[in-house]
CSV table of C-alpha atoms in Angstrom, one decimal:
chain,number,residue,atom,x,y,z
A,1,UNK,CA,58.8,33.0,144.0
A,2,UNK,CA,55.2,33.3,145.8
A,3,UNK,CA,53.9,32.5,149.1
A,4,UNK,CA,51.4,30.2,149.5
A,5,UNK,CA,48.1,31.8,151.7
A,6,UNK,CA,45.5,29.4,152.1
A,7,UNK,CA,41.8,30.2,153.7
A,8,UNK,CA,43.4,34.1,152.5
A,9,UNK,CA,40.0,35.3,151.9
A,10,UNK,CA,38.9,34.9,155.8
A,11,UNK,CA,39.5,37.5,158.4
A,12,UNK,CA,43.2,37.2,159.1
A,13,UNK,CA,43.9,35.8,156.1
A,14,UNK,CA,42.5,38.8,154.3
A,15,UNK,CA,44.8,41.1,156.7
A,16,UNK,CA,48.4,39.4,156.2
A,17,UNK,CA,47.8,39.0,152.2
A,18,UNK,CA,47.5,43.1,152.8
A,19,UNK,CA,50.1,43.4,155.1
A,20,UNK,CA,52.5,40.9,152.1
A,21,UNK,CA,51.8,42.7,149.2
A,22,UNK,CA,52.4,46.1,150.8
A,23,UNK,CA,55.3,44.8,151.4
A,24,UNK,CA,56.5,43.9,148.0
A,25,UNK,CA,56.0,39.9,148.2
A,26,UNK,CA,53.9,37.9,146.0
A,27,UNK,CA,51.2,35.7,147.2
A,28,UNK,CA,49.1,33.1,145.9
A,29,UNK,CA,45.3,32.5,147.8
A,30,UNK,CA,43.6,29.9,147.8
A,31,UNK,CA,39.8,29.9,150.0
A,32,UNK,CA,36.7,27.7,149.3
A,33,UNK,CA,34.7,30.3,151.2
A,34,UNK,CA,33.3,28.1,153.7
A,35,UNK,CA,33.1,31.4,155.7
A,36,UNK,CA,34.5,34.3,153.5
A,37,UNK,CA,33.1,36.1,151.2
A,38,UNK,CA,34.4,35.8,147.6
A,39,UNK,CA,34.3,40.1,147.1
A,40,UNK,CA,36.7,40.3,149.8
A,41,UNK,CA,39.6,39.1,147.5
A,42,UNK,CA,39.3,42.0,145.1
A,43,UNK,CA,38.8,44.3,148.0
A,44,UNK,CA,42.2,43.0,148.8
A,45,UNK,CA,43.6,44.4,145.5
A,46,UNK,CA,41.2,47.4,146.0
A,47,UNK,CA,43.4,48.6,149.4
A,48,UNK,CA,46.7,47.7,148.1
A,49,UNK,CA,47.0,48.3,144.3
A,50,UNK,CA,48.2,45.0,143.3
A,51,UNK,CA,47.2,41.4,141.7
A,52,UNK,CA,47.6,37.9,142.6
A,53,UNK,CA,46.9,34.7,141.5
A,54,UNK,CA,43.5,33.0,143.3
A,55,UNK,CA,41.9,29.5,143.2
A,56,UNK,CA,38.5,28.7,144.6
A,57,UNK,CA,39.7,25.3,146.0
A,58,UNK,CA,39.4,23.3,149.2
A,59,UNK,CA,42.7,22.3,150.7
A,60,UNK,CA,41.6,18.9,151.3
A,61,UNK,CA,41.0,18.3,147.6
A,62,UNK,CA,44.7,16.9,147.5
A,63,UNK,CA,44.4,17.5,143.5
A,64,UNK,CA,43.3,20.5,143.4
A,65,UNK,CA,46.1,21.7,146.0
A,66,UNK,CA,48.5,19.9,143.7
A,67,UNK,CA,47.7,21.8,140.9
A,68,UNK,CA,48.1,24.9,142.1
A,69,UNK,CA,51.7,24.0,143.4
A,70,UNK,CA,52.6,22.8,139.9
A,71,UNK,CA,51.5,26.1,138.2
A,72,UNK,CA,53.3,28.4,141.1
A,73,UNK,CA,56.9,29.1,142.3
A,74,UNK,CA,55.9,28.3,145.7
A,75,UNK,CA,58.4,28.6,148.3
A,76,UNK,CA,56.5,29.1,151.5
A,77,UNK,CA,53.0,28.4,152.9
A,78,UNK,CA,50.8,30.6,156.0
A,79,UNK,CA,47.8,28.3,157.1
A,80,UNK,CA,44.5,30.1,157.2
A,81,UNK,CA,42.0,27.2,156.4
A,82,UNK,CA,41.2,25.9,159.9
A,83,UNK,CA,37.4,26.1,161.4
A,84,UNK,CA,38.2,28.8,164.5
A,85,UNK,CA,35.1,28.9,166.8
A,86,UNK,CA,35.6,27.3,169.7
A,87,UNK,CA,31.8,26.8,170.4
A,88,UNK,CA,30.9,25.6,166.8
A,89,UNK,CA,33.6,22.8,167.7
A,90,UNK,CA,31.8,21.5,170.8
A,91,UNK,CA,28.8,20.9,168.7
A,92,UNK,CA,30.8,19.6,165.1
A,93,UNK,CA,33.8,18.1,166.7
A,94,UNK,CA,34.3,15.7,163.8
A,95,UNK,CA,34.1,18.7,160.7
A,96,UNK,CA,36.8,20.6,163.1
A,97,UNK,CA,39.2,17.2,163.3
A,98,UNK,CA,38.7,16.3,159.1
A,99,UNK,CA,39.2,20.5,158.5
A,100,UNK,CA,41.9,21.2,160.6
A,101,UNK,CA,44.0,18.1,160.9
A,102,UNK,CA,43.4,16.0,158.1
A,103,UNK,CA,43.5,19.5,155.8
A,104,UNK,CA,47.3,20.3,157.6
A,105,UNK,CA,48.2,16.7,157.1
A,106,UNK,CA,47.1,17.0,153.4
A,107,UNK,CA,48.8,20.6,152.8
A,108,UNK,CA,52.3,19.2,154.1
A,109,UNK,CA,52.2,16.6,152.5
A,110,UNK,CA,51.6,18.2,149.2
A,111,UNK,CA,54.4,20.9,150.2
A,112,UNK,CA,56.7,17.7,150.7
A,113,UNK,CA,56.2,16.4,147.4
A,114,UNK,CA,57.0,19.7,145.8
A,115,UNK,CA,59.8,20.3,148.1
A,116,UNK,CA,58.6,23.3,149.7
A,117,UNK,CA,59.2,23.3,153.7
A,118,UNK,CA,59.0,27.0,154.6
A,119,UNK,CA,56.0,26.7,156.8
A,120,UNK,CA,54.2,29.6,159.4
A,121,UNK,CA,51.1,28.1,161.1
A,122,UNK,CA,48.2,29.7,162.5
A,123,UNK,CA,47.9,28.6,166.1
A,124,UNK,CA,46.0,29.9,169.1
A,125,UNK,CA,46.4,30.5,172.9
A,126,UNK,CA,43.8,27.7,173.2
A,127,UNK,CA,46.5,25.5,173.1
A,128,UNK,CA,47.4,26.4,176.7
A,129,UNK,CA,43.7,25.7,178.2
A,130,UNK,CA,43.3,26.8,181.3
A,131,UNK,CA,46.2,28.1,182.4
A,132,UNK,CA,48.0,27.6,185.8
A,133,UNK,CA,49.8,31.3,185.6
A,134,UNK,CA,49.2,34.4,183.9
A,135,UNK,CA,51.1,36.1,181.6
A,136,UNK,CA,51.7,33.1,179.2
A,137,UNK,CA,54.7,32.5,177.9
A,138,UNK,CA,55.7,30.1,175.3
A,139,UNK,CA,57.2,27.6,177.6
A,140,UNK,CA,54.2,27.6,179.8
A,141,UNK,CA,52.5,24.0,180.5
A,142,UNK,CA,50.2,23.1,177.3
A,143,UNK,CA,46.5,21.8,177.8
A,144,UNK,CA,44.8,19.6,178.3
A,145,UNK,CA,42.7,22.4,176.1
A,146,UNK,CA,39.2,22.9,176.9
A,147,UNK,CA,37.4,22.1,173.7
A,148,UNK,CA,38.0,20.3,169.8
A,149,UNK,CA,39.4,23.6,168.3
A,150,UNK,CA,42.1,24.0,170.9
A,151,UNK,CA,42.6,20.0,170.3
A,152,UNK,CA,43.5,21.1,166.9
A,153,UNK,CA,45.4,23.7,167.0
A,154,UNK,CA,47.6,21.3,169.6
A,155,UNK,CA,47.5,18.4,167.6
A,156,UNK,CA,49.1,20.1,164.5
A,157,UNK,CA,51.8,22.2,166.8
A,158,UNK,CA,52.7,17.6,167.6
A,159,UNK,CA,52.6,17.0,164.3
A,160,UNK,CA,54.7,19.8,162.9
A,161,UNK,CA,57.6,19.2,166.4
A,162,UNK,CA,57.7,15.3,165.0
A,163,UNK,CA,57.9,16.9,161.1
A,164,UNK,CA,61.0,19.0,162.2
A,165,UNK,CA,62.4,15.7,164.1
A,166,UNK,CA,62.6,13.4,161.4
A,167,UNK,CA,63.7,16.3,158.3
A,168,UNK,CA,65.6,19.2,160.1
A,169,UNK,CA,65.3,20.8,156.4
A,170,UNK,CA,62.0,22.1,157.0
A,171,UNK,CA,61.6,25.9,158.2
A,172,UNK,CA,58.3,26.6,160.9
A,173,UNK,CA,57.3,28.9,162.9
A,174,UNK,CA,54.2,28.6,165.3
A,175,UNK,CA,52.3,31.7,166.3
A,176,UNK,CA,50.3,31.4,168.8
A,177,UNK,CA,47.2,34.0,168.5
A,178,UNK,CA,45.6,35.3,171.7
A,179,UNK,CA,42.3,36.9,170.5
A,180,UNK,CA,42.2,38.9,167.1
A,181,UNK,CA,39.7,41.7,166.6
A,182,UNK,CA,39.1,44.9,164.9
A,183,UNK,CA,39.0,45.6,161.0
A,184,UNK,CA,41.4,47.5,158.6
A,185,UNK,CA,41.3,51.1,158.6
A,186,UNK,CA,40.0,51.3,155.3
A,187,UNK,CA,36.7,49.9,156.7
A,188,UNK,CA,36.5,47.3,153.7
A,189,UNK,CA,37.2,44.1,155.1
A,190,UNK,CA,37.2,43.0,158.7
A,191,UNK,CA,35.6,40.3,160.4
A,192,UNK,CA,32.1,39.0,158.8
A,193,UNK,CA,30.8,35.8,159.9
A,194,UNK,CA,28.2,34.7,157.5
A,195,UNK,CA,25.6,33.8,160.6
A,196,UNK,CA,25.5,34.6,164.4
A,197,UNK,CA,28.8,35.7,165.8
A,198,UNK,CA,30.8,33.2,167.8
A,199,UNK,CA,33.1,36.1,168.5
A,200,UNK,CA,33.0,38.7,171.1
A,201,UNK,CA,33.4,41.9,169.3
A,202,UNK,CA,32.0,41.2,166.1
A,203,UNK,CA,29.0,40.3,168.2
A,204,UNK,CA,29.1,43.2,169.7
A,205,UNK,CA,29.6,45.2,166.1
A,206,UNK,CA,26.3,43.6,165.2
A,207,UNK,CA,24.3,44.9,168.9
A,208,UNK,CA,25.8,48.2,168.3
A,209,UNK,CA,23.9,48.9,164.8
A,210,UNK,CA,20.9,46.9,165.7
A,211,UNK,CA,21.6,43.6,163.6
A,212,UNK,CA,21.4,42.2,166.8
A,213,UNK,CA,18.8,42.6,169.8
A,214,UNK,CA,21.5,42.8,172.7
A,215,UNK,CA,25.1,40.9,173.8
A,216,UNK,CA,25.2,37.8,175.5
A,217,UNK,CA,27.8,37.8,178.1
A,218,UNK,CA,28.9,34.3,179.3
A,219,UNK,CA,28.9,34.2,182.9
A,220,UNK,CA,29.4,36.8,185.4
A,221,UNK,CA,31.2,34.9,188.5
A,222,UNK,CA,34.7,33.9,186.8
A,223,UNK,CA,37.5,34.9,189.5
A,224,UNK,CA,38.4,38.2,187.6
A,225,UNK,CA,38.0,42.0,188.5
A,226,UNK,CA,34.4,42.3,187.1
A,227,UNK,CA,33.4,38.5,187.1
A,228,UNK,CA,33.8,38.1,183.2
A,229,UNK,CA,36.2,36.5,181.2
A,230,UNK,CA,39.5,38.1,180.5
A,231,UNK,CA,41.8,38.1,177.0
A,232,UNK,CA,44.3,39.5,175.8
A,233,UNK,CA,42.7,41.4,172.2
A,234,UNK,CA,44.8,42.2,169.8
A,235,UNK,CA,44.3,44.1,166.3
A,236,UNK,CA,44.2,41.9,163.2
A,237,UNK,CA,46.2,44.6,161.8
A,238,UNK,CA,49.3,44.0,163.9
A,239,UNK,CA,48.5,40.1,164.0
A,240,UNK,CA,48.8,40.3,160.6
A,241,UNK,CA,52.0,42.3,161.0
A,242,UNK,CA,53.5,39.4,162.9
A,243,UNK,CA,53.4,36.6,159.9
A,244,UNK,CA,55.2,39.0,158.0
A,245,UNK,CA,57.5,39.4,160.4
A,246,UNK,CA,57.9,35.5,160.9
A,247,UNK,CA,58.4,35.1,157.2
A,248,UNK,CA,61.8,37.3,157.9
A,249,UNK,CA,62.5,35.1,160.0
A,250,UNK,CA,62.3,32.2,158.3
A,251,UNK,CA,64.5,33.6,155.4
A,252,UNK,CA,66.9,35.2,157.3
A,253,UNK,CA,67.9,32.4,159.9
A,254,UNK,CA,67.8,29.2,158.5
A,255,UNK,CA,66.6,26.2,159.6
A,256,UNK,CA,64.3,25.9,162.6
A,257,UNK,CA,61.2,25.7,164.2
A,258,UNK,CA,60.3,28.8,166.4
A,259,UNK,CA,57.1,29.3,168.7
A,260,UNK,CA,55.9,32.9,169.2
A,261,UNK,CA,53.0,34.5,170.9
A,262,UNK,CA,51.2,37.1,169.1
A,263,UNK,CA,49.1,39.5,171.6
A,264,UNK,CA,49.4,42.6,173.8
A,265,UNK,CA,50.3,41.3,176.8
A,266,UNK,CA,47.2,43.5,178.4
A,267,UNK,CA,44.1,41.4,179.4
A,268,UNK,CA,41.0,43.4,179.0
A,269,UNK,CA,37.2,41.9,180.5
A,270,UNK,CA,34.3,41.5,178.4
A,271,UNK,CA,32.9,44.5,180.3
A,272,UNK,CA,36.0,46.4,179.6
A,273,UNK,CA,35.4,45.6,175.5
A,274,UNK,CA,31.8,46.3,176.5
A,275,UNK,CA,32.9,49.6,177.8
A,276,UNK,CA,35.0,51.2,175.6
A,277,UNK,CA,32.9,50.1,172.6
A,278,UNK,CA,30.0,52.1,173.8
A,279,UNK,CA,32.4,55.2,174.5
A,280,UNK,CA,34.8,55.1,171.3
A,281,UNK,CA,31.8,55.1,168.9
A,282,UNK,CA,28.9,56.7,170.9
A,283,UNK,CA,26.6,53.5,170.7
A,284,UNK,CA,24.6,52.0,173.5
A,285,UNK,CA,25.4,48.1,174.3
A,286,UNK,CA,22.6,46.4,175.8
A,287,UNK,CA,23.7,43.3,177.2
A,288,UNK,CA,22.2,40.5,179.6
A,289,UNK,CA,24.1,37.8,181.5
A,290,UNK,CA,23.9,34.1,181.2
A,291,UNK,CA,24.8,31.0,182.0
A,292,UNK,CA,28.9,30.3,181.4
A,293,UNK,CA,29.5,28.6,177.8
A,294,UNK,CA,31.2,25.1,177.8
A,295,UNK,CA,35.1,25.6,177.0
A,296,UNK,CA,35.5,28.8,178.4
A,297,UNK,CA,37.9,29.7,181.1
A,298,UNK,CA,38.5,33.0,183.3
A,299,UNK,CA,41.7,34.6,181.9
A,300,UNK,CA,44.1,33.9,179.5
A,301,UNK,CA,46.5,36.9,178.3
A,302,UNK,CA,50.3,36.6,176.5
A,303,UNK,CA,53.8,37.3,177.7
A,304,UNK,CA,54.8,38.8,174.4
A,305,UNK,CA,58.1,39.2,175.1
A,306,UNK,CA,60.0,36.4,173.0
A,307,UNK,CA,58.4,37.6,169.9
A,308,UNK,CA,59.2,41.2,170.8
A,309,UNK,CA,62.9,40.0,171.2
A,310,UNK,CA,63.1,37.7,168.3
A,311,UNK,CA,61.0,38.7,166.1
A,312,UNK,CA,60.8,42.9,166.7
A,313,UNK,CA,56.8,42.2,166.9
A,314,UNK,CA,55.1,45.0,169.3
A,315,UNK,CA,51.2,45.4,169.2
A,316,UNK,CA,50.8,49.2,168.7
A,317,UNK,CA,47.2,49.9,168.3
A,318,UNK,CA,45.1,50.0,171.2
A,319,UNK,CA,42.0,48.7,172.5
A,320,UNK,CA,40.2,52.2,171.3
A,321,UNK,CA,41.7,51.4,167.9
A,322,UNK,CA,39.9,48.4,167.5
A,323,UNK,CA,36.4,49.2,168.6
A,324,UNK,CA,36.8,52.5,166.6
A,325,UNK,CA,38.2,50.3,163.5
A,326,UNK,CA,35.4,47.1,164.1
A,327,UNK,CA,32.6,50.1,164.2
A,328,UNK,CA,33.5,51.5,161.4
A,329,UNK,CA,33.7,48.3,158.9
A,330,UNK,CA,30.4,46.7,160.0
A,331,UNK,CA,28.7,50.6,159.5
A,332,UNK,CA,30.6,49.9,156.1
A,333,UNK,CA,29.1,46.7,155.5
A,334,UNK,CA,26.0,46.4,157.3
């Protein structure tokens, strides 16, 4: 039996097939590399010793998909393959609603048709928008989100509640992602967006060894400590952590559709990451402040306690871990 990890050559893909397979499961990937890099799946088998089965398909080629589930013992599916940046969708709302929603409607429906309905989705604190009271919890008031991404991400969290409704068979759990940084402490794969970061750290990755002439930092004035924008980071490593985690789950209790967040808790400002960057790994950050970017909002930071209770997920690497660990893959890569 193999789990199903589509988009598993992107940056948290690439993570939670390493955290899988170093914990003795097999896994089957499937990327079309729309923004991955096809060397990062044998730098997968590089860290952990160990093979696996991968097609260079698009999960909207229904066919394709099909194929791969009629040469595979499938029995469960993690969704990597949706577009993530939340300005890119502001500006290609329509590839981010055929990507993310029509590509989830096509993947459950080929999981139906092969019986397979152990499902763990990648979804995101956007879902929340701007939120009426920090720490979020799970139970806290969704949207209306604040751009097409976070529409997404909300729309398929609809879609797999009404799922669960009409075939109480299926097993899901919903993680929530606050906002994923750092790199494996290997320094061979971490996050490497093919153009301009849309991403704070990795952004800042590239100012720090020169790719990049200086960090822009999105307004200045938000109603936070320093004026910028507050989130709640947490290291791909222990995001990563948590699917495994929610695959226990999913074996262990039956059937069930569970909602988790996956963050620290901690809410760190952009001048904090800016901060702590510079110290960690002896760089200089030059920065300049500008205008506020449409979609953004002050603070947004997790109440991580359900998933700590449920789940036995705690973040344990710091926010001096994941400079130190981002630093050192992009010197790696560069």
């Amino acid at each position: 039996m193999s789990i199903l990890v589509t988009g598993g050559a992107g940056y948290i893909g690439s993570h939670t097939c390493v955290e899988l397979l170093n914990h003795g499961e097999n896994i089957v990937v499937i990327d079309n590399f729309s923004n991955s890099k096809p060397h990062t799946i044998d730098l997968i088998k590089k860290i952990t010793g160990k093979d696996f089965k991968f097609y260079e398909i698009d999960y909207l080629d229904r066919k394709s998909l099909e194929r791969v589930f009629e040469e595979n013992n499938i029995e469960s599916v993690i969704n990597f393959s949706g577009y993530k940046a939340v300005g890119e969708s502001l500006e290609k709302p329509i590839e981010y609603y055929i990507n993310n929603v029509s590509g989830a409607l096509i993947l459950l429906d080929t999981m139906k048709k092969y019986n397979v309905k152990k499902f763990v989705f990648s979804s995101s604190a956007t879902v929340y928008g701007d939120p009426d009271i920090v720490p979020i919890k799970e139970n806290s008031r969704l949207g209306p989100t604040t751009n097409p991404y976070g529409n997404t991400k909300l729309f398929i969290e609809q879609i797999l509640k009404d799922l669960y409704k009409s075939d109480n068979s299926w097993d899901i759990a919903i993680l929530r992602y606050f906002n994923p940084v750092g790199a494996h402490e290997s320094g061979l794969i971490g996050e490497d967006p093919r153009d301009i970061p849309n991403n704070l750290m990795p952004y800042i990755a590239k100012v720090a060894t020169q790719q990049l002439k200086e960090l822009s930092i999105f307004g200045n004035d938000y109603d936070t400590k320093d004026g910028t924008g507050v989130r709640d980071y947490i290291h791909v490593v222990d995001l990563a952590r948590g699917h495994v985690l929610a695959l226990n789950k999913l074996d262990k209790e039956g059937k069930g559709i569970f909602i988790y967040n996956l963050g620290t808790g901690i809410g760190y400002s952009v001048l904090d990451m800016v901060n702590v960057y510079s110290k960690v790994n002896n760089v200089d950050i030059p920065y300049k402040i500008t205008e506020r970017r449409k979609g953004d909002i002050a603070s947004c930071y997790s109440d991580p306690t359900k998933a700590k209770e449920e789940l036995g997920f705690i973040a344990e690497k710091t926010l001096e871990d994941m400079c130190r660990d981002s630093y050192n893959f992009i010197k790696n890569n560069k």
